[in-house]
Coordinates of C-alpha atoms (C1' of nucleotides) in Angstrom, one line a residue:
Chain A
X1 CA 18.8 -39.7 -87.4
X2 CA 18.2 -39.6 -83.9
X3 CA 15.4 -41.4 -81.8
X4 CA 12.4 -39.8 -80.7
X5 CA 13.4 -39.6 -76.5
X6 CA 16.4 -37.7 -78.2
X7 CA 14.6 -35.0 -80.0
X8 CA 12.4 -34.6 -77.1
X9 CA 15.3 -34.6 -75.0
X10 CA 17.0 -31.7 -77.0
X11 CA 13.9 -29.5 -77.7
X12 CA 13.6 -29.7 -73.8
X13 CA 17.0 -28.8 -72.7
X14 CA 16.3 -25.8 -75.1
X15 CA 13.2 -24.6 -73.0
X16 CA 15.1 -25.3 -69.9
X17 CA 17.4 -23.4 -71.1
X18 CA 15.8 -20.6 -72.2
X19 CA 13.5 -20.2 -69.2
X20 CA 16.8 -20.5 -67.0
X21 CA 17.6 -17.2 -68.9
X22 CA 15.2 -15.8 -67.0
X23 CA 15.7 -17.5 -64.0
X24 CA 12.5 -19.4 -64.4
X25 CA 12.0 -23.5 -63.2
X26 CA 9.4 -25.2 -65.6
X27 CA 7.9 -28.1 -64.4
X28 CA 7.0 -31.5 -66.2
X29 CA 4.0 -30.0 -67.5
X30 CA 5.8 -26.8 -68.5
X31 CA 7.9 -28.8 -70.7
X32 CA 5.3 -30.9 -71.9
X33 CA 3.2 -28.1 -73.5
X34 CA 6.2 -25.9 -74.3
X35 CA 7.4 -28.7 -76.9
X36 CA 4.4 -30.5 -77.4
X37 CA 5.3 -33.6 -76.2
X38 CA 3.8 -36.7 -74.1
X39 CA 4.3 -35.8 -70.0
X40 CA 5.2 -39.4 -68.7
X41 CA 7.2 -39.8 -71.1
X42 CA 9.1 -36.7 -71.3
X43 CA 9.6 -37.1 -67.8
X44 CA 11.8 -40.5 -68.4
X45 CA 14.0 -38.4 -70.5
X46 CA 14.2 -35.0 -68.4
X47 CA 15.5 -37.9 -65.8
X48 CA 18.0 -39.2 -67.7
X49 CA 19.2 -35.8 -68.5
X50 CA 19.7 -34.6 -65.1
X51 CA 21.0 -37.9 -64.4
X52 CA 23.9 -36.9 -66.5
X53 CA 23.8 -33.4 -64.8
X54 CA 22.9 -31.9 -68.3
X55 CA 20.2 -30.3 -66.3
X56 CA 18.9 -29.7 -62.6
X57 CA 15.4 -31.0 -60.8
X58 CA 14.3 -30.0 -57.8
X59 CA 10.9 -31.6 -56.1
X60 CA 8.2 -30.3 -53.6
X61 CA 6.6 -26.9 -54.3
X62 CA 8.5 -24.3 -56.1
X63 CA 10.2 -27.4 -57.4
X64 CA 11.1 -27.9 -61.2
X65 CA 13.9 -28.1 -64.0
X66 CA 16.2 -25.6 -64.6
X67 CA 20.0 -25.3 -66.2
X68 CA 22.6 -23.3 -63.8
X69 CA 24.6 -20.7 -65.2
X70 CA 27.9 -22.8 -65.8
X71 CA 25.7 -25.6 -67.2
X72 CA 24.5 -23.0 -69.9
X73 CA 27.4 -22.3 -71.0
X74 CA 29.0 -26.1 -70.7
X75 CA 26.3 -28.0 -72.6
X76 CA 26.9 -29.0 -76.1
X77 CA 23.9 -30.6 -78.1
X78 CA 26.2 -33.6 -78.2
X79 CA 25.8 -34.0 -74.1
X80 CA 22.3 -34.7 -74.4
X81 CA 22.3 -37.0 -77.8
X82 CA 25.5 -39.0 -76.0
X83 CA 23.0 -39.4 -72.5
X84 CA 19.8 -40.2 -74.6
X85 CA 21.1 -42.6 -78.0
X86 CA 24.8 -43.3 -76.5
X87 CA 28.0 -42.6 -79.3
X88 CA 25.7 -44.6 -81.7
X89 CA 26.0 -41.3 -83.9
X90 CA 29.4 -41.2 -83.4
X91 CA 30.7 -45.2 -83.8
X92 CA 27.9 -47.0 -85.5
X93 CA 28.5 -48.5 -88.6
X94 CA 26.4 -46.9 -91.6
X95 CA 25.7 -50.2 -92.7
X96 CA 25.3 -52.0 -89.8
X97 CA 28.4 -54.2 -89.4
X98 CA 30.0 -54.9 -86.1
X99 CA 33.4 -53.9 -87.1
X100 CA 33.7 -51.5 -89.5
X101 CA 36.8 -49.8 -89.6
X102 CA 40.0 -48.5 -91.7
X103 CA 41.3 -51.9 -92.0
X104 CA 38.1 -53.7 -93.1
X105 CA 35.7 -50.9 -94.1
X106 CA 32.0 -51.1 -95.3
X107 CA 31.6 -50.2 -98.6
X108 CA 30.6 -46.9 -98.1
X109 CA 32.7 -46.5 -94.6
X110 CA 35.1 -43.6 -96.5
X111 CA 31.8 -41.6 -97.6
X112 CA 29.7 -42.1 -93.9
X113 CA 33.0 -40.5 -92.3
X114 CA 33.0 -37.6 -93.9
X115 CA 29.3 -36.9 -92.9
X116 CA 29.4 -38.2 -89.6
X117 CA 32.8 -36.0 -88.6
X118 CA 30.5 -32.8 -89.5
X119 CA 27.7 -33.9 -87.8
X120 CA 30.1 -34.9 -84.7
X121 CA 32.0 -31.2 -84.9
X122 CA 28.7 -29.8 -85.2
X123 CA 27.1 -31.4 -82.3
X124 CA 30.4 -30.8 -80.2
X125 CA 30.6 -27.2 -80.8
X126 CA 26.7 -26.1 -80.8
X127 CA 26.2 -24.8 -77.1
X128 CA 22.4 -25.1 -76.1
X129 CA 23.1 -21.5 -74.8
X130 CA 23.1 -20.3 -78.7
X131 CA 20.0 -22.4 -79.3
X132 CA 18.2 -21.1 -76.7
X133 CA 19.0 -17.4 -77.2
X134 CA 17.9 -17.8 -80.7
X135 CA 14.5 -19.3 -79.1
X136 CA 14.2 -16.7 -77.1
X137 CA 14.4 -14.3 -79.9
X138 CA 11.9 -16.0 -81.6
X139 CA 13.9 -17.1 -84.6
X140 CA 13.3 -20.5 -84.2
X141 CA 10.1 -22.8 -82.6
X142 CA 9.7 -26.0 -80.5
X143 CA 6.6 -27.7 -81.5
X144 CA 4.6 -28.3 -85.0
Chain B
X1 CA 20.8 -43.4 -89.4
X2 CA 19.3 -46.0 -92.0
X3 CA 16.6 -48.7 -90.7
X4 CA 18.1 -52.1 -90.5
X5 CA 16.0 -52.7 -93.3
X6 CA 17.6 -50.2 -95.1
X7 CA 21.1 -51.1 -94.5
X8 CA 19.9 -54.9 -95.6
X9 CA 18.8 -53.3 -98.8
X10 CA 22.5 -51.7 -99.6
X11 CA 24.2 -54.3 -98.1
X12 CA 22.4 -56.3 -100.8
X13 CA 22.1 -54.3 -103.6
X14 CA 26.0 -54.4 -103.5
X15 CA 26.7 -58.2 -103.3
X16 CA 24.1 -58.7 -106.1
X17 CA 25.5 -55.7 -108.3
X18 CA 28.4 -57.8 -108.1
X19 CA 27.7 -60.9 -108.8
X20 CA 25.9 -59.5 -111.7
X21 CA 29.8 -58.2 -112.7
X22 CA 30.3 -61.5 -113.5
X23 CA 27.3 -62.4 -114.9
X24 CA 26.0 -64.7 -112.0
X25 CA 22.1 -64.6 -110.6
X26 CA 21.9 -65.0 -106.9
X27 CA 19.4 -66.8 -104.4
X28 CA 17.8 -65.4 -101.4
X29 CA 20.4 -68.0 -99.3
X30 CA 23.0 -66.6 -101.3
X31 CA 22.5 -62.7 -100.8
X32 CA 21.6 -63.7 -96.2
X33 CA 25.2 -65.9 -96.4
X34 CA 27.1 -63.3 -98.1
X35 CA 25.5 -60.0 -96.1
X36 CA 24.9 -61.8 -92.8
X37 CA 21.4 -60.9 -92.8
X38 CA 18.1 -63.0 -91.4
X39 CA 17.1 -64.6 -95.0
X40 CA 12.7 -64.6 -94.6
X41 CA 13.4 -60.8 -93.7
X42 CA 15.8 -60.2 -96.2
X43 CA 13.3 -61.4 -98.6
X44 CA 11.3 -59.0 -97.9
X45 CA 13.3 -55.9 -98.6
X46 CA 14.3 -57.5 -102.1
X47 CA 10.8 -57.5 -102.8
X48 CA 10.7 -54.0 -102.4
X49 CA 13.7 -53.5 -104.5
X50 CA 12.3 -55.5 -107.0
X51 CA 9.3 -53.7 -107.5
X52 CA 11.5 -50.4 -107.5
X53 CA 12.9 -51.6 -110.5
X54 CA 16.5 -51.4 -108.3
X55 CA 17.0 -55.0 -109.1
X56 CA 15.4 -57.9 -111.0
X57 CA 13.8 -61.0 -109.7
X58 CA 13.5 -64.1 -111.1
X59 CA 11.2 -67.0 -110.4
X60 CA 12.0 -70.9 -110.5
X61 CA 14.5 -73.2 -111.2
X62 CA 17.5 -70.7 -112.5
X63 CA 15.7 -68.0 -111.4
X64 CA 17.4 -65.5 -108.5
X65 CA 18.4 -61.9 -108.0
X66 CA 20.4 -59.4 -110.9
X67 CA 20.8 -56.5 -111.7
X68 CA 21.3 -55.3 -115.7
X69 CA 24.1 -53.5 -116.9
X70 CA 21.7 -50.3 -117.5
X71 CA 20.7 -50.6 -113.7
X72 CA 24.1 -51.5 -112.9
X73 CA 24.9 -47.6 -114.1
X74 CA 21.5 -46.0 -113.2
X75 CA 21.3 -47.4 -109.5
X76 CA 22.5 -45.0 -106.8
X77 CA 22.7 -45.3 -102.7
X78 CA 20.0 -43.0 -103.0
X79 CA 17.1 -44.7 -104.8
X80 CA 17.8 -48.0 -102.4
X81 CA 17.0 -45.3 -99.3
X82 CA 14.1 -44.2 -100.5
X83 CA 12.9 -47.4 -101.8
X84 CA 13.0 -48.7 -98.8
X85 CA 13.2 -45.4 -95.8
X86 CA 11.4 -43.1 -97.9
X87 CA 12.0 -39.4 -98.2
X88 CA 12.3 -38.8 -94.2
X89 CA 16.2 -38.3 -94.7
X90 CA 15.8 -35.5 -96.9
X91 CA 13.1 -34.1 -95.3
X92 CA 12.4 -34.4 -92.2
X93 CA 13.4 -32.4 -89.9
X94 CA 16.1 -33.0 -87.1
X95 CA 13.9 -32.5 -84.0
X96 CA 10.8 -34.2 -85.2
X97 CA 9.0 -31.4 -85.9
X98 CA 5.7 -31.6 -88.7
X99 CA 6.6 -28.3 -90.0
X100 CA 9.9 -26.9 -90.0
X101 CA 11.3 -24.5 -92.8
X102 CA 13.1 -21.3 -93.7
X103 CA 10.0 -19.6 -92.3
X104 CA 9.4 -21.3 -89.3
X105 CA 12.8 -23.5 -88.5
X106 CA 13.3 -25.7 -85.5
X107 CA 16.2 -24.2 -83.3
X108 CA 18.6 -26.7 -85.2
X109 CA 17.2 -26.3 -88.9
X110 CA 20.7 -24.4 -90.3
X111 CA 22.9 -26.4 -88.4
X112 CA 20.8 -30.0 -90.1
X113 CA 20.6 -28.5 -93.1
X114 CA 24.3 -28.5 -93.8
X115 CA 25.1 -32.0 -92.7
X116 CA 21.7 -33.3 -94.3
X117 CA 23.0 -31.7 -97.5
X118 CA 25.9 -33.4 -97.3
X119 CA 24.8 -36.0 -97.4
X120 CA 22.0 -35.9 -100.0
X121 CA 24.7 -35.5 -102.5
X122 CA 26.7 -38.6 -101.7
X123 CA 23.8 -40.5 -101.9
X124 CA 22.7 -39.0 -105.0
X125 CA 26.4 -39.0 -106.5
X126 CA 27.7 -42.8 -105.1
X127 CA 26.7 -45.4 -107.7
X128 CA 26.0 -49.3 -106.4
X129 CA 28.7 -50.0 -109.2
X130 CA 31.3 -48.1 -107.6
X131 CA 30.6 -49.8 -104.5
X132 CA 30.2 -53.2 -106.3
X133 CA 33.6 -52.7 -107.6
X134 CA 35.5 -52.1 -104.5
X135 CA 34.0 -54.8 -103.0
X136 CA 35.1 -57.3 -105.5
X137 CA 38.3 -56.2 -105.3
X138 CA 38.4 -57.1 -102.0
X139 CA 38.8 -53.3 -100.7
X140 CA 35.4 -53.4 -98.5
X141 CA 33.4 -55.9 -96.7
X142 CA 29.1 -56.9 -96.3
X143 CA 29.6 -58.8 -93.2
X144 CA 31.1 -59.0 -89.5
Chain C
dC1 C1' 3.3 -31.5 -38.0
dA2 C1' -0.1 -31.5 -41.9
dA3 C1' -1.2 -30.6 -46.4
dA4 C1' -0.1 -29.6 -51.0
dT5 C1' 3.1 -29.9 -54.8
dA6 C1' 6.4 -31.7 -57.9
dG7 C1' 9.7 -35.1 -59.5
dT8 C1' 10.8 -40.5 -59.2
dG9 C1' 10.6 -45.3 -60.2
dG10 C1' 8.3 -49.4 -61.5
dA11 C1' 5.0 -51.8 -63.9
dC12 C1' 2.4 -52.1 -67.8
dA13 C1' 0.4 -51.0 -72.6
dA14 C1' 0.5 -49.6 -77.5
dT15 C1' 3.0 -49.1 -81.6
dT16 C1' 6.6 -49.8 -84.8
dT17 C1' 10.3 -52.4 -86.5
dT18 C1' 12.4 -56.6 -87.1
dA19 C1' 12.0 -61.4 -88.0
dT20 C1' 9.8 -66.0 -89.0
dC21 C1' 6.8 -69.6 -91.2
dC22 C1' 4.2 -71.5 -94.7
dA23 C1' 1.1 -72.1 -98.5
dA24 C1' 0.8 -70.3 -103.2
dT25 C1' 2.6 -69.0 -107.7
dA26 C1' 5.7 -69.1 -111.5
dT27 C1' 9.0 -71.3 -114.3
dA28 C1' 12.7 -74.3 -116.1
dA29 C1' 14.0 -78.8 -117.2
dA30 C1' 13.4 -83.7 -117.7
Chain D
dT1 C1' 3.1 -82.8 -118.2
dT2 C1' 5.2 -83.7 -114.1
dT3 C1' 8.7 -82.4 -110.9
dA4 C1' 11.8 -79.6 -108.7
dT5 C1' 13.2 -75.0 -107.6
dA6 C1' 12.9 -70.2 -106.4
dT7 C1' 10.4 -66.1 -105.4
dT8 C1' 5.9 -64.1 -103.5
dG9 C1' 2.5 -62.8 -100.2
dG10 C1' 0.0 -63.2 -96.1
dA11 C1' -0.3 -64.3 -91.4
dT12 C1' 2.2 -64.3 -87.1
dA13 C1' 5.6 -63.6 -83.7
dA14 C1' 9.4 -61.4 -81.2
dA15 C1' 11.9 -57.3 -79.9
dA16 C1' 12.6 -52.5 -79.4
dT17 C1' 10.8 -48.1 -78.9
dT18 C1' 7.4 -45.1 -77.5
dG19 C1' 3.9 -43.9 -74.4
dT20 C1' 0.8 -44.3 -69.9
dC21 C1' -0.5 -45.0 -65.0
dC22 C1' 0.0 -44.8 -60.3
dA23 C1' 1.9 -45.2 -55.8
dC24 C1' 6.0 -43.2 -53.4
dT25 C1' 9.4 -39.8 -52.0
dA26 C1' 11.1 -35.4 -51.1
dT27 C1' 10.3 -30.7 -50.1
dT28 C1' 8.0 -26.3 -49.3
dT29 C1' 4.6 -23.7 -46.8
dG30 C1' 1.1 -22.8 -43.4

DNA sequence: CAAATAGTGGACAATTTTATCCAATATAAA
DNA sequence: TTTATATTGGATAAAATTGTCCACTATTTG
């Protein structure tokens, strides 16, 4: 469903998160462990993701990634899948073709819309606020 | 959503459900033309299809691609997917996470399971035949 | 200012997926 | 039985994704 940078990308804006909660910066490593995931690479993403101000990074000692206050309550989980796989999710074809549309649908265009305008509603109204709460209560994990 | 090869695999299982409609086996250049598809690659994915019982193969002169009427009834989206993706749709779990469940649920397990639901039943419910159908009427497209 | 720390950016490597080529096999028809 | 045709299977190759390494920059602290 999604790529891999993607999931990695959304389990760590969740750690972020939750850590902002309690006004804690994680670094690289942080992250790493937290969501058991490879560093370097992990670091590619968290850049693309403050890139797109989904999240802050500060360098030098005491330095780190962290989500402000108004950023907690802004990001959607569609922010982050939009900055890592693009609107793939949301325009891409189920089938593949280049133009797929009302007028001259894929086969199974009407069937694929219906799925992919929940998934879209769900990823545009699922703040990574809620997720991380939930984290944070331990009702949910980030690695296994 | 689907790995190219995947959508190869419907894309094909369509055009040949339909040509079988009117009784006509199809060649490997037949099925690349009329899905738009690389044809050694294509080739490929039939095999697996083949061996799925999803459609039959025939060798030499006369041979080609079909499907019987009983497969033309039995076939559904979802036994091309898992011929060819395997059971990761159904299972797997959202973030990428080896173990995710009730118990222990990634922080986006609920939210997935809706949507992944969802779509689990169109695939089980939508036969190729249906699609086949549309398609020869000229209400759906395999290419472009 | 020097030293230590933490993210950045670029090059590179491994893996997976997608795609190609060709000899071998099976089969129908002449 | 020979020939032509069409799929099969194996070996490779190309492309995309995933993952690693390291020197560089920025920043805090002593």
């Amino acid at each position: 469903m999604f790529s891999k940078a993607c999931e990695y990308g959304i389990r760590a804006s969740i750690f972020i998160a939750e850590q902002s909660l309690i006004d804690r910066k994680v670094s690289l490593k942080d992250v790493a462990e937290a969501i058991d995931s490879p560093a370097a690479y992990t670091s590619k993403i968290l850049q693309k993701l403050s890139r797109n101000n989904i999240i802050n990074s500060d360098k030098g000692p005491t330095g780190g990634f962290s989500m402000g206050k108004k950023e907690l309550e802004k990001v959607k989980l569609g922010s982050i899948v939009f900055a890592i796989d693009g609107e793939s999710i949301y325009n891409g074809c189920g089938l593949g073709l280049k133009k797929c549309n009302e007028k001259m649908p894929c086969p199974v265009h009407n069937q694929f819309k219906m799925i992919r305008d929940q998934l879209k509603k769900m990823l545009e109204t699922t703040t990574v606020l809620s997720l991380a709460v939930d984290y944070e209560k331990g009702f949910s994990f980030l690695k296994r």
